[in-house]
XYZ file of C-alpha atoms in Angstrom:
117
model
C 0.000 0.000 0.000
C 1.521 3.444 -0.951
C 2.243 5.924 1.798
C 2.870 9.876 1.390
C 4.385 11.331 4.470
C 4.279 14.970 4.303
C 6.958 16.930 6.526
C 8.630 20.174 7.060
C 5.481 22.925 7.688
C 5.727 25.111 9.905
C 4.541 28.686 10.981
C 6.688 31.683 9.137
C 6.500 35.169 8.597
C 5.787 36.257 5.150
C 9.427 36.624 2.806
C 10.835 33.328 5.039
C 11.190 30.308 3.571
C 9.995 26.359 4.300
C 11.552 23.332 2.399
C 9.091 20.782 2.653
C 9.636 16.803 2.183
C 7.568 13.897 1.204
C 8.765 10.737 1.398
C 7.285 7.959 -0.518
C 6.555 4.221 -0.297
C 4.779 1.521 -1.660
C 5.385 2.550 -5.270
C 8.299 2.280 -7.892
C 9.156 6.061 -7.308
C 12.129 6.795 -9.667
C 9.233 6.564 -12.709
C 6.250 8.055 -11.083
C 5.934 12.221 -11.480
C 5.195 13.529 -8.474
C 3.198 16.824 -7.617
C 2.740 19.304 -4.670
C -1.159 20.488 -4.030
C -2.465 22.714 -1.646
C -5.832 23.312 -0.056
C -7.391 25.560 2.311
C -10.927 25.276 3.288
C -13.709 25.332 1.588
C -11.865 25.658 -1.689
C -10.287 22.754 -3.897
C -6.667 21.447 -3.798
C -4.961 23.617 -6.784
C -1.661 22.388 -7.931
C 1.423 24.173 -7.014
C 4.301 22.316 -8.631
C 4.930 18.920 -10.050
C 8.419 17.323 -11.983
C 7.712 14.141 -13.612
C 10.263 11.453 -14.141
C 13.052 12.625 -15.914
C 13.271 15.776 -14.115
C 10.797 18.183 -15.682
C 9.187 20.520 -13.521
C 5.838 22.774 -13.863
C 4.831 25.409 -11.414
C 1.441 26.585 -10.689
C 1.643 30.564 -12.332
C 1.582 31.452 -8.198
C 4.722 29.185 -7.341
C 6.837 30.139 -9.943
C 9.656 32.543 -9.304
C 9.594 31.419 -5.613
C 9.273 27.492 -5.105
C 10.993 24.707 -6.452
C 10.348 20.953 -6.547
C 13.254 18.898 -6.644
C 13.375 14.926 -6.115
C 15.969 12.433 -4.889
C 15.129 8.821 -6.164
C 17.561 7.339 -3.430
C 15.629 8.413 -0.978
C 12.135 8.201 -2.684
C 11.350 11.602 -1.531
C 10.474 14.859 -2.987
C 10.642 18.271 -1.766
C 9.309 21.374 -2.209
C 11.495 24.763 -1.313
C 9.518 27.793 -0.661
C 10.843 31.064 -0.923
C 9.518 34.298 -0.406
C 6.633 33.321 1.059
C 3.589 35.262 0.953
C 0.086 34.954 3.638
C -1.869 33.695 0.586
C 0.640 30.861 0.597
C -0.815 29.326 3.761
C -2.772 25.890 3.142
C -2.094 22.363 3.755
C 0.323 21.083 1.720
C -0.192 17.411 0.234
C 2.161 15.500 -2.334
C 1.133 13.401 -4.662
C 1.386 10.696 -7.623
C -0.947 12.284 -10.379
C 0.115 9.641 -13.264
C -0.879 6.803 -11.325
C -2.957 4.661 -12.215
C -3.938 3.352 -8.600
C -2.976 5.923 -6.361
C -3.170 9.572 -8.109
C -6.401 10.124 -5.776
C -4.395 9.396 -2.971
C -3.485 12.073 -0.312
C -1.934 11.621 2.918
C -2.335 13.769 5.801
C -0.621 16.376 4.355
C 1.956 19.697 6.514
C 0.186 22.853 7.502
C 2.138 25.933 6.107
C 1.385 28.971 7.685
C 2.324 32.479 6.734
C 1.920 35.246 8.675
C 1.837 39.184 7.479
C-alpha cells in the first residue's frame, strides 16, 4: 500500500522560507511524477508544482519565481522549497502521484504551512 508522508510545515513570517519533504513508499518512485497540491478550506486542492520522471518541472503561475520541486530517487522523496513566502501561501500542503494509475487520488495527511503578514 503506498504511503505519502508529508513533513517540514511550519509557521513563518511572510518573505521566510519552508523546504518541505515527502517521502514515498509503496510505489516504484524513480518513474512516477510527483506533484505538490495545496488546499485551504472550503476551496479545492490547486496544484502548485509537479516534476515528472526525468526531471521536468511545472509550477502553478503562483509558485513560480519562488518554489521549487526537486526529487531524490535514493531516498524516494520529494521536496518542495519555498521562498519568499507570501500569507496567501498558507494551506495544507499534500504531495502526490498524479500519473498513477492506482494511487493519483491518494493524499496523505498532508503539513500545515502557515504564513503570517
Amino acid at each position: 500500500q503506498v504511503q505519502l508522508v508529508e513533513s517540514g510545515g511550519g509557521l513563518v513570517q511572510a518573505g521566510g522560507s519552508l523546504r518541505l519533504s515527502c517521502a514515498a513508499s509503496g510505489i516504484i518512485f524513480s518513474i512516477n511524477a510527483m506533484g505538490w497540491y495545496r488546499q485551504t478550506p472550503g476551496k479545492q486542492r490547486e496544484l502548485v508544482a509537479v516534476i515528472s520522471s526525468g526531471g521536468i518541472t511545472n509550477y502553478a503561475d503562483s509558485a513560480k519565481g519562488r518554489f521549487t520541486i526537486s526529487r531524490d530517487n535514493a531516498k524516494n522523496t520529494v521536496y518542495l522549497q519555498m521562498d519568499s513566502l507570501k500569507p496567501e501561501d498558507t494551506a495544507v500542503y499534500y504531495c502526490n502521484i498524479p500519473g498513477h494509475p492506482i494511487y493519483r487520488n491518494y493524499w496523505g495527511q498532508g503539513t500545515q504551512v502557515t504564513v503570517s503578514s
